[in-house]
Amino acid sequence: MISEAAAAPVDELAEQVSRTTGLSADDARRVVADVLAFFTETAEEYVRRRHRELQTYGARNDEIFARVGSELRHWPVRSPELSARQLRRIVYG
């Protein structure tokens, strides 16, 4: 849930996206919400999500942790460099 103070800039951005792209107001709000969710995902949430996604395609843990570790280096929100062991702990506790 977005606070009232944070809603004004989000609404303004959604209006701008709607005006400049031709998207409906509802579609523009969904796009803005998706982008905000993308950029507010923590490193831990990202690691867990990517692990599930890659497992779905049959990747093994060694491959997954190497790939996710590499992906985190290029993630828009910097995270500390995590070892394969640290990544495993995020996923499995």
PDB file of N, CA and C in Angstrom:
ATOM      1  N   MET A   1       0.836  -1.178   0.000  1.00  0.00           N
ATOM      2  CA  MET A   1       0.000   0.000   0.000  1.00  0.00           C
ATOM      3  C   MET A   1       0.875   1.233   0.000  1.00  0.00           C
ATOM      4  N   ILE A   2       0.594   2.174  -0.852  1.00  0.00           N
ATOM      5  CA  ILE A   2       1.366   3.403  -0.965  1.00  0.00           C
ATOM      6  C   ILE A   2       0.772   4.438  -0.028  1.00  0.00           C
ATOM      7  N   SER A   3       1.652   5.112   0.742  1.00  0.00           N
ATOM      8  CA  SER A   3       1.164   6.149   1.645  1.00  0.00           C
ATOM      9  C   SER A   3       0.613   7.314   0.832  1.00  0.00           C
ATOM     10  N   GLU A   4      -0.199   8.148   1.495  1.00  0.00           N
ATOM     11  CA  GLU A   4      -0.798   9.294   0.803  1.00  0.00           C
ATOM     12  C   GLU A   4       0.266  10.246   0.290  1.00  0.00           C
ATOM     13  N   ALA A   5       1.337  10.455   1.076  1.00  0.00           N
ATOM     14  CA  ALA A   5       2.420  11.350   0.660  1.00  0.00           C
ATOM     15  C   ALA A   5       3.144  10.816  -0.567  1.00  0.00           C
ATOM     16  N   ALA A   6       3.306   9.493  -0.647  1.00  0.00           N
ATOM     17  CA  ALA A   6       3.998   8.886  -1.784  1.00  0.00           C
ATOM     18  C   ALA A   6       3.090   8.743  -2.995  1.00  0.00           C
ATOM     19  N   ALA A   7       1.775   8.770  -2.776  1.00  0.00           N
ATOM     20  CA  ALA A   7       0.831   8.555  -3.872  1.00  0.00           C
ATOM     21  C   ALA A   7       0.858   9.684  -4.889  1.00  0.00           C
ATOM     22  N   ALA A   8       1.052  10.917  -4.452  1.00  0.00           N
ATOM     23  CA  ALA A   8       1.030  12.054  -5.379  1.00  0.00           C
ATOM     24  C   ALA A   8       2.082  11.924  -6.473  1.00  0.00           C
ATOM     25  N   PRO A   9       3.366  11.678  -6.141  1.00  0.00           N
ATOM     26  CA  PRO A   9       4.356  11.509  -7.219  1.00  0.00           C
ATOM     27  C   PRO A   9       4.068  10.290  -8.101  1.00  0.00           C
ATOM     28  N   VAL A  10       3.555   9.220  -7.507  1.00  0.00           N
ATOM     29  CA  VAL A  10       3.221   8.018  -8.279  1.00  0.00           C
ATOM     30  C   VAL A  10       2.093   8.338  -9.251  1.00  0.00           C
ATOM     31  N   ASP A  11       1.070   9.041  -8.769  1.00  0.00           N
ATOM     32  CA  ASP A  11      -0.044   9.428  -9.642  1.00  0.00           C
ATOM     33  C   ASP A  11       0.435  10.355 -10.751  1.00  0.00           C
ATOM     34  N   GLU A  12       1.310  11.293 -10.390  1.00  0.00           N
ATOM     35  CA  GLU A  12       1.849  12.222 -11.391  1.00  0.00           C
ATOM     36  C   GLU A  12       2.648  11.469 -12.453  1.00  0.00           C
ATOM     37  N   LEU A  13       3.451  10.513 -12.017  1.00  0.00           N
ATOM     38  CA  LEU A  13       4.225   9.710 -12.965  1.00  0.00           C
ATOM     39  C   LEU A  13       3.299   8.884 -13.847  1.00  0.00           C
ATOM     40  N   ALA A  14       2.260   8.296 -13.278  1.00  0.00           N
ATOM     41  CA  ALA A  14       1.309   7.512 -14.067  1.00  0.00           C
ATOM     42  C   ALA A  14       0.621   8.394 -15.101  1.00  0.00           C
ATOM     43  N   GLU A  15       0.268   9.618 -14.732  1.00  0.00           N
ATOM     44  CA  GLU A  15      -0.334  10.547 -15.689  1.00  0.00           C
ATOM     45  C   GLU A  15       0.633  10.865 -16.828  1.00  0.00           C
ATOM     46  N   GLN A  16       1.905  11.078 -16.489  1.00  0.00           N
ATOM     47  CA  GLN A  16       2.926  11.365 -17.509  1.00  0.00           C
ATOM     48  C   GLN A  16       3.092  10.175 -18.455  1.00  0.00           C
ATOM     49  N   VAL A  17       3.149   8.980 -17.891  1.00  0.00           N
ATOM     50  CA  VAL A  17       3.284   7.773 -18.715  1.00  0.00           C
ATOM     51  C   VAL A  17       2.071   7.638 -19.629  1.00  0.00           C
ATOM     52  N   SER A  18       0.902   7.902 -19.110  1.00  0.00           N
ATOM     53  CA  SER A  18      -0.320   7.816 -19.916  1.00  0.00           C
ATOM     54  C   SER A  18      -0.291   8.835 -21.058  1.00  0.00           C
ATOM     55  N   ARG A  19       0.097  10.063 -20.735  1.00  0.00           N
ATOM     56  CA  ARG A  19       0.144  11.120 -21.765  1.00  0.00           C
ATOM     57  C   ARG A  19       1.161  10.826 -22.857  1.00  0.00           C
ATOM     58  N   THR A  20       2.327  10.335 -22.462  1.00  0.00           N
ATOM     59  CA  THR A  20       3.414  10.182 -23.439  1.00  0.00           C
ATOM     60  C   THR A  20       3.384   8.867 -24.203  1.00  0.00           C
ATOM     61  N   THR A  21       2.622   7.891 -23.707  1.00  0.00           N
ATOM     62  CA  THR A  21       2.608   6.588 -24.380  1.00  0.00           C
ATOM     63  C   THR A  21       1.273   6.240 -25.015  1.00  0.00           C
ATOM     64  N   GLY A  22       0.232   6.958 -24.630  1.00  0.00           N
ATOM     65  CA  GLY A  22      -1.087   6.627 -25.133  1.00  0.00           C
ATOM     66  C   GLY A  22      -1.751   5.496 -24.371  1.00  0.00           C
ATOM     67  N   LEU A  23      -1.121   5.035 -23.291  1.00  0.00           N
ATOM     68  CA  LEU A  23      -1.728   4.003 -22.462  1.00  0.00           C
ATOM     69  C   LEU A  23      -2.907   4.599 -21.703  1.00  0.00           C
ATOM     70  N   SER A  24      -3.863   3.760 -21.379  1.00  0.00           N
ATOM     71  CA  SER A  24      -4.972   4.222 -20.540  1.00  0.00           C
ATOM     72  C   SER A  24      -4.409   4.549 -19.156  1.00  0.00           C
ATOM     73  N   ALA A  25      -5.159   5.317 -18.377  1.00  0.00           N
ATOM     74  CA  ALA A  25      -4.720   5.681 -17.022  1.00  0.00           C
ATOM     75  C   ALA A  25      -4.507   4.424 -16.175  1.00  0.00           C
ATOM     76  N   ASP A  26      -5.396   3.450 -16.288  1.00  0.00           N
ATOM     77  CA  ASP A  26      -5.256   2.211 -15.517  1.00  0.00           C
ATOM     78  C   ASP A  26      -4.005   1.433 -15.924  1.00  0.00           C
ATOM     79  N   ASP A  27      -3.761   1.336 -17.234  1.00  0.00           N
ATOM     80  CA  ASP A  27      -2.567   0.628 -17.706  1.00  0.00           C
ATOM     81  C   ASP A  27      -1.302   1.356 -17.266  1.00  0.00           C
ATOM     82  N   ALA A  28      -1.302   2.677 -17.335  1.00  0.00           N
ATOM     83  CA  ALA A  28      -0.141   3.457 -16.917  1.00  0.00           C
ATOM     84  C   ALA A  28       0.135   3.250 -15.429  1.00  0.00           C
ATOM     85  N   ARG A  29      -0.910   3.213 -14.598  1.00  0.00           N
ATOM     86  CA  ARG A  29      -0.721   2.950 -13.163  1.00  0.00           C
ATOM     87  C   ARG A  29      -0.121   1.565 -12.934  1.00  0.00           C
ATOM     88  N   ARG A  30      -0.569   0.573 -13.706  1.00  0.00           N
ATOM     89  CA  ARG A  30      -0.010  -0.782 -13.565  1.00  0.00           C
ATOM     90  C   ARG A  30       1.464  -0.803 -13.966  1.00  0.00           C
ATOM     91  N   VAL A  31       1.814  -0.102 -15.043  1.00  0.00           N
ATOM     92  CA  VAL A  31       3.215  -0.040 -15.478  1.00  0.00           C
ATOM     93  C   VAL A  31       4.066   0.598 -14.393  1.00  0.00           C
ATOM     94  N   VAL A  32       3.614   1.723 -13.855  1.00  0.00           N
ATOM     95  CA  VAL A  32       4.364   2.404 -12.802  1.00  0.00           C
ATOM     96  C   VAL A  32       4.501   1.496 -11.586  1.00  0.00           C
ATOM     97  N   ALA A  33       3.438   0.812 -11.197  1.00  0.00           N
ATOM     98  CA  ALA A  33       3.503  -0.103 -10.053  1.00  0.00           C
ATOM     99  C   ALA A  33       4.506  -1.231 -10.309  1.00  0.00           C
ATOM    100  N   ASP A  34       4.537  -1.776 -11.526  1.00  0.00           N
ATOM    101  CA  ASP A  34       5.490  -2.835 -11.867  1.00  0.00           C
ATOM    102  C   ASP A  34       6.925  -2.333 -11.788  1.00  0.00           C
ATOM    103  N   VAL A  35       7.170  -1.135 -12.300  1.00  0.00           N
ATOM    104  CA  VAL A  35       8.523  -0.571 -12.268  1.00  0.00           C
ATOM    105  C   VAL A  35       8.957  -0.322 -10.829  1.00  0.00           C
ATOM    106  N   LEU A  36       8.070   0.247 -10.025  1.00  0.00           N
ATOM    107  CA  LEU A  36       8.406   0.483  -8.618  1.00  0.00           C
ATOM    108  C   LEU A  36       8.689  -0.828  -7.896  1.00  0.00           C
ATOM    109  N   ALA A  37       7.899  -1.845  -8.148  1.00  0.00           N
ATOM    110  CA  ALA A  37       8.131  -3.147  -7.521  1.00  0.00           C
ATOM    111  C   ALA A  37       9.479  -3.712  -7.945  1.00  0.00           C
ATOM    112  N   PHE A  38       9.829  -3.541  -9.209  1.00  0.00           N
ATOM    113  CA  PHE A  38      11.109  -4.026  -9.730  1.00  0.00           C
ATOM    114  C   PHE A  38      12.270  -3.370  -8.994  1.00  0.00           C
ATOM    115  N   PHE A  39      12.193  -2.058  -8.808  1.00  0.00           N
ATOM    116  CA  PHE A  39      13.302  -1.336  -8.197  1.00  0.00           C
ATOM    117  C   PHE A  39      13.301  -1.376  -6.677  1.00  0.00           C
ATOM    118  N   THR A  40      12.249  -1.867  -6.049  1.00  0.00           N
ATOM    119  CA  THR A  40      12.235  -1.955  -4.594  1.00  0.00           C
ATOM    120  C   THR A  40      12.446  -3.384  -4.101  1.00  0.00           C
ATOM    121  N   GLU A  41      12.610  -4.331  -5.015  1.00  0.00           N
ATOM    122  CA  GLU A  41      12.870  -5.716  -4.627  1.00  0.00           C
ATOM    123  C   GLU A  41      14.241  -5.787  -3.957  1.00  0.00           C
ATOM    124  N   THR A  42      14.302  -6.395  -2.779  1.00  0.00           N
ATOM    125  CA  THR A  42      15.577  -6.537  -2.085  1.00  0.00           C
ATOM    126  C   THR A  42      16.420  -7.624  -2.748  1.00  0.00           C
ATOM    127  N   ALA A  43      17.691  -7.631  -2.416  1.00  0.00           N
ATOM    128  CA  ALA A  43      18.587  -8.661  -2.953  1.00  0.00           C
ATOM    129  C   ALA A  43      18.094 -10.047  -2.541  1.00  0.00           C
ATOM    130  N   GLU A  44      17.636 -10.177  -1.300  1.00  0.00           N
ATOM    131  CA  GLU A  44      17.152 -11.469  -0.821  1.00  0.00           C
ATOM    132  C   GLU A  44      15.918 -11.921  -1.593  1.00  0.00           C
ATOM    133  N   GLU A  45      15.000 -10.999  -1.836  1.00  0.00           N
ATOM    134  CA  GLU A  45      13.801 -11.337  -2.611  1.00  0.00           C
ATOM    135  C   GLU A  45      14.178 -11.730  -4.030  1.00  0.00           C
ATOM    136  N   TYR A  46      15.120 -11.010  -4.619  1.00  0.00           N
ATOM    137  CA  TYR A  46      15.577 -11.304  -5.971  1.00  0.00           C
ATOM    138  C   TYR A  46      16.195 -12.703  -6.033  1.00  0.00           C
ATOM    139  N   VAL A  47      17.066 -13.008  -5.064  1.00  0.00           N
ATOM    140  CA  VAL A  47      17.737 -14.312  -5.048  1.00  0.00           C
ATOM    141  C   VAL A  47      16.708 -15.437  -4.956  1.00  0.00           C
ATOM    142  N   ARG A  48      15.751 -15.295  -4.060  1.00  0.00           N
ATOM    143  CA  ARG A  48      14.724 -16.343  -3.910  1.00  0.00           C
ATOM    144  C   ARG A  48      13.884 -16.481  -5.177  1.00  0.00           C
ATOM    145  N   ARG A  49      13.486 -15.353  -5.750  1.00  0.00           N
ATOM    146  CA  ARG A  49      12.651 -15.395  -6.962  1.00  0.00           C
ATOM    147  C   ARG A  49      13.408 -16.027  -8.122  1.00  0.00           C
ATOM    148  N   ARG A  50      14.645 -15.587  -8.348  1.00  0.00           N
ATOM    149  CA  ARG A  50      15.423 -16.136  -9.470  1.00  0.00           C
ATOM    150  C   ARG A  50      15.723 -17.612  -9.263  1.00  0.00           C
ATOM    151  N   HIS A  51      15.990 -18.019  -8.027  1.00  0.00           N
ATOM    152  CA  HIS A  51      16.248 -19.430  -7.739  1.00  0.00           C
ATOM    153  C   HIS A  51      15.036 -20.256  -8.144  1.00  0.00           C
ATOM    154  N   ARG A  52      13.833 -19.817  -7.735  1.00  0.00           N
ATOM    155  CA  ARG A  52      12.608 -20.548  -8.107  1.00  0.00           C
ATOM    156  C   ARG A  52      12.451 -20.594  -9.623  1.00  0.00           C
ATOM    157  N   GLU A  53      12.655 -19.441 -10.287  1.00  0.00           N
ATOM    158  CA  GLU A  53      12.488 -19.381 -11.738  1.00  0.00           C
ATOM    159  C   GLU A  53      13.452 -20.325 -12.442  1.00  0.00           C
ATOM    160  N   LEU A  54      14.717 -20.292 -12.062  1.00  0.00           N
ATOM    161  CA  LEU A  54      15.715 -21.116 -12.739  1.00  0.00           C
ATOM    162  C   LEU A  54      15.529 -22.597 -12.434  1.00  0.00           C
ATOM    163  N   GLN A  55      15.082 -22.927 -11.229  1.00  0.00           N
ATOM    164  CA  GLN A  55      14.782 -24.328 -10.911  1.00  0.00           C
ATOM    165  C   GLN A  55      13.662 -24.858 -11.791  1.00  0.00           C
ATOM    166  N   THR A  56      12.695 -23.997 -12.088  1.00  0.00           N
ATOM    167  CA  THR A  56      11.572 -24.382 -12.941  1.00  0.00           C
ATOM    168  C   THR A  56      12.065 -24.881 -14.294  1.00  0.00           C
ATOM    169  N   TYR A  57      13.170 -24.308 -14.768  1.00  0.00           N
ATOM    170  CA  TYR A  57      13.716 -24.698 -16.065  1.00  0.00           C
ATOM    171  C   TYR A  57      14.775 -25.788 -15.952  1.00  0.00           C
ATOM    172  N   GLY A  58      14.884 -26.400 -14.776  1.00  0.00           N
ATOM    173  CA  GLY A  58      15.762 -27.546 -14.612  1.00  0.00           C
ATOM    174  C   GLY A  58      17.205 -27.235 -14.280  1.00  0.00           C
ATOM    175  N   ALA A  59      17.512 -25.979 -13.978  1.00  0.00           N
ATOM    176  CA  ALA A  59      18.897 -25.638 -13.629  1.00  0.00           C
ATOM    177  C   ALA A  59      19.236 -26.225 -12.265  1.00  0.00           C
ATOM    178  N   ARG A  60      20.494 -26.582 -12.103  1.00  0.00           N
ATOM    179  CA  ARG A  60      20.970 -27.143 -10.840  1.00  0.00           C
ATOM    180  C   ARG A  60      21.487 -26.007  -9.965  1.00  0.00           C
ATOM    181  N   ASN A  61      21.525 -26.257  -8.654  1.00  0.00           N
ATOM    182  CA  ASN A  61      21.908 -25.207  -7.720  1.00  0.00           C
ATOM    183  C   ASN A  61      23.258 -24.571  -8.028  1.00  0.00           C
ATOM    184  N   ASP A  62      24.270 -25.367  -8.366  1.00  0.00           N
ATOM    185  CA  ASP A  62      25.584 -24.789  -8.665  1.00  0.00           C
ATOM    186  C   ASP A  62      25.487 -23.789  -9.818  1.00  0.00           C
ATOM    187  N   GLU A  63      24.748 -24.151 -10.849  1.00  0.00           N
ATOM    188  CA  GLU A  63      24.542 -23.245 -11.989  1.00  0.00           C
ATOM    189  C   GLU A  63      23.748 -22.015 -11.566  1.00  0.00           C
ATOM    190  N   ILE A  64      22.704 -22.258 -10.780  1.00  0.00           N
ATOM    191  CA  ILE A  64      21.820 -21.171 -10.360  1.00  0.00           C
ATOM    192  C   ILE A  64      22.599 -20.146  -9.548  1.00  0.00           C
ATOM    193  N   PHE A  65      23.360 -20.597  -8.554  1.00  0.00           N
ATOM    194  CA  PHE A  65      24.042 -19.653  -7.680  1.00  0.00           C
ATOM    195  C   PHE A  65      25.138 -18.892  -8.422  1.00  0.00           C
ATOM    196  N   ALA A  66      25.805 -19.532  -9.362  1.00  0.00           N
ATOM    197  CA  ALA A  66      26.795 -18.826 -10.173  1.00  0.00           C
ATOM    198  C   ALA A  66      26.114 -17.751 -11.024  1.00  0.00           C
ATOM    199  N   ARG A  67      25.001 -18.108 -11.625  1.00  0.00           N
ATOM    200  CA  ARG A  67      24.286 -17.150 -12.484  1.00  0.00           C
ATOM    201  C   ARG A  67      23.709 -15.989 -11.685  1.00  0.00           C
ATOM    202  N   VAL A  68      23.056 -16.306 -10.559  1.00  0.00           N
ATOM    203  CA  VAL A  68      22.442 -15.260  -9.739  1.00  0.00           C
ATOM    204  C   VAL A  68      23.517 -14.330  -9.175  1.00  0.00           C
ATOM    205  N   GLY A  69      24.630 -14.887  -8.756  1.00  0.00           N
ATOM    206  CA  GLY A  69      25.733 -14.048  -8.263  1.00  0.00           C
ATOM    207  C   GLY A  69      26.217 -13.087  -9.332  1.00  0.00           C
ATOM    208  N   SER A  70      26.304 -13.561 -10.555  1.00  0.00           N
ATOM    209  CA  SER A  70      26.707 -12.709 -11.674  1.00  0.00           C
ATOM    210  C   SER A  70      25.645 -11.657 -11.969  1.00  0.00           C
ATOM    211  N   GLU A  71      24.386 -12.056 -11.958  1.00  0.00           N
ATOM    212  CA  GLU A  71      23.296 -11.116 -12.236  1.00  0.00           C
ATOM    213  C   GLU A  71      23.249  -9.993 -11.202  1.00  0.00           C
ATOM    214  N   LEU A  72      23.524 -10.320  -9.944  1.00  0.00           N
ATOM    215  CA  LEU A  72      23.463  -9.307  -8.891  1.00  0.00           C
ATOM    216  C   LEU A  72      24.497  -8.200  -9.097  1.00  0.00           C
ATOM    217  N   ARG A  73      25.604  -8.531  -9.744  1.00  0.00           N
ATOM    218  CA  ARG A  73      26.623  -7.502 -10.009  1.00  0.00           C
ATOM    219  C   ARG A  73      26.104  -6.425 -10.944  1.00  0.00           C
ATOM    220  N   HIS A  74      25.093  -6.752 -11.728  1.00  0.00           N
ATOM    221  CA  HIS A  74      24.534  -5.811 -12.705  1.00  0.00           C
ATOM    222  C   HIS A  74      23.120  -5.373 -12.343  1.00  0.00           C
ATOM    223  N   TRP A  75      22.685  -5.716 -11.151  1.00  0.00           N
ATOM    224  CA  TRP A  75      21.343  -5.380 -10.693  1.00  0.00           C
ATOM    225  C   TRP A  75      21.236  -3.870 -10.496  1.00  0.00           C
ATOM    226  N   PRO A  76      20.117  -3.262 -10.879  1.00  0.00           N
ATOM    227  CA  PRO A  76      19.992  -1.802 -10.792  1.00  0.00           C
ATOM    228  C   PRO A  76      20.199  -1.248  -9.390  1.00  0.00           C
ATOM    229  N   VAL A  77      19.839  -2.004  -8.375  1.00  0.00           N
ATOM    230  CA  VAL A  77      20.060  -1.564  -7.005  1.00  0.00           C
ATOM    231  C   VAL A  77      21.217  -2.393  -6.465  1.00  0.00           C
ATOM    232  N   ARG A  78      22.328  -1.733  -6.173  1.00  0.00           N
ATOM    233  CA  ARG A  78      23.530  -2.447  -5.763  1.00  0.00           C
ATOM    234  C   ARG A  78      23.294  -3.298  -4.524  1.00  0.00           C
ATOM    235  N   SER A  79      23.838  -4.479  -4.574  1.00  0.00           N
ATOM    236  CA  SER A  79      23.822  -5.338  -3.400  1.00  0.00           C
ATOM    237  C   SER A  79      25.275  -5.718  -3.135  1.00  0.00           C
ATOM    238  N   PRO A  80      25.555  -6.134  -1.934  1.00  0.00           N
ATOM    239  CA  PRO A  80      26.922  -6.586  -1.678  1.00  0.00           C
ATOM    240  C   PRO A  80      27.216  -7.831  -2.503  1.00  0.00           C
ATOM    241  N   GLU A  81      28.474  -8.045  -2.816  1.00  0.00           N
ATOM    242  CA  GLU A  81      28.836  -9.270  -3.538  1.00  0.00           C
ATOM    243  C   GLU A  81      28.597 -10.453  -2.609  1.00  0.00           C
ATOM    244  N   LEU A  82      27.831 -11.417  -3.078  1.00  0.00           N
ATOM    245  CA  LEU A  82      27.467 -12.561  -2.252  1.00  0.00           C
ATOM    246  C   LEU A  82      28.104 -13.828  -2.803  1.00  0.00           C
ATOM    247  N   SER A  83      28.642 -14.629  -1.910  1.00  0.00           N
ATOM    248  CA  SER A  83      29.232 -15.907  -2.305  1.00  0.00           C
ATOM    249  C   SER A  83      28.113 -16.911  -2.557  1.00  0.00           C
ATOM    250  N   ALA A  84      28.476 -18.030  -3.172  1.00  0.00           N
ATOM    251  CA  ALA A  84      27.489 -19.096  -3.397  1.00  0.00           C
ATOM    252  C   ALA A  84      26.915 -19.569  -2.064  1.00  0.00           C
ATOM    253  N   ARG A  85      27.739 -19.629  -1.043  1.00  0.00           N
ATOM    254  CA  ARG A  85      27.269 -20.059   0.279  1.00  0.00           C
ATOM    255  C   ARG A  85      26.234 -19.067   0.823  1.00  0.00           C
ATOM    256  N   GLN A  86      26.505 -17.763   0.685  1.00  0.00           N
ATOM    257  CA  GLN A  86      25.551 -16.759   1.157  1.00  0.00           C
ATOM    258  C   GLN A  86      24.242 -16.842   0.375  1.00  0.00           C
ATOM    259  N   LEU A  87      24.328 -17.092  -0.918  1.00  0.00           N
ATOM    260  CA  LEU A  87      23.129 -17.233  -1.727  1.00  0.00           C
ATOM    261  C   LEU A  87      22.308 -18.438  -1.287  1.00  0.00           C
ATOM    262  N   ARG A  88      22.992 -19.559  -1.005  1.00  0.00           N
ATOM    263  CA  ARG A  88      22.295 -20.745  -0.512  1.00  0.00           C
ATOM    264  C   ARG A  88      21.565 -20.461   0.794  1.00  0.00           C
ATOM    265  N   ARG A  89      22.229 -19.697   1.683  1.00  0.00           N
ATOM    266  CA  ARG A  89      21.611 -19.380   2.980  1.00  0.00           C
ATOM    267  C   ARG A  89      20.365 -18.529   2.796  1.00  0.00           C
ATOM    268  N   ILE A  90      20.383 -17.637   1.804  1.00  0.00           N
ATOM    269  CA  ILE A  90      19.200 -16.815   1.535  1.00  0.00           C
ATOM    270  C   ILE A  90      18.047 -17.718   1.109  1.00  0.00           C
ATOM    271  N   VAL A  91      18.338 -18.663   0.250  1.00  0.00           N
ATOM    272  CA  VAL A  91      17.285 -19.539  -0.295  1.00  0.00           C
ATOM    273  C   VAL A  91      16.816 -20.555   0.742  1.00  0.00           C
ATOM    274  N   TYR A  92      17.741 -21.186   1.414  1.00  0.00           N
ATOM    275  CA  TYR A  92      17.390 -22.310   2.296  1.00  0.00           C
ATOM    276  C   TYR A  92      17.415 -21.996   3.784  1.00  0.00           C
ATOM    277  N   GLY A  93      17.844 -20.791   4.141  1.00  0.00           N
ATOM    278  CA  GLY A  93      17.851 -20.393   5.555  1.00  0.00           C
ATOM    279  C   GLY A  93      19.064 -20.816   6.316  1.00  0.00           C
TER     280      GLY A  93
END
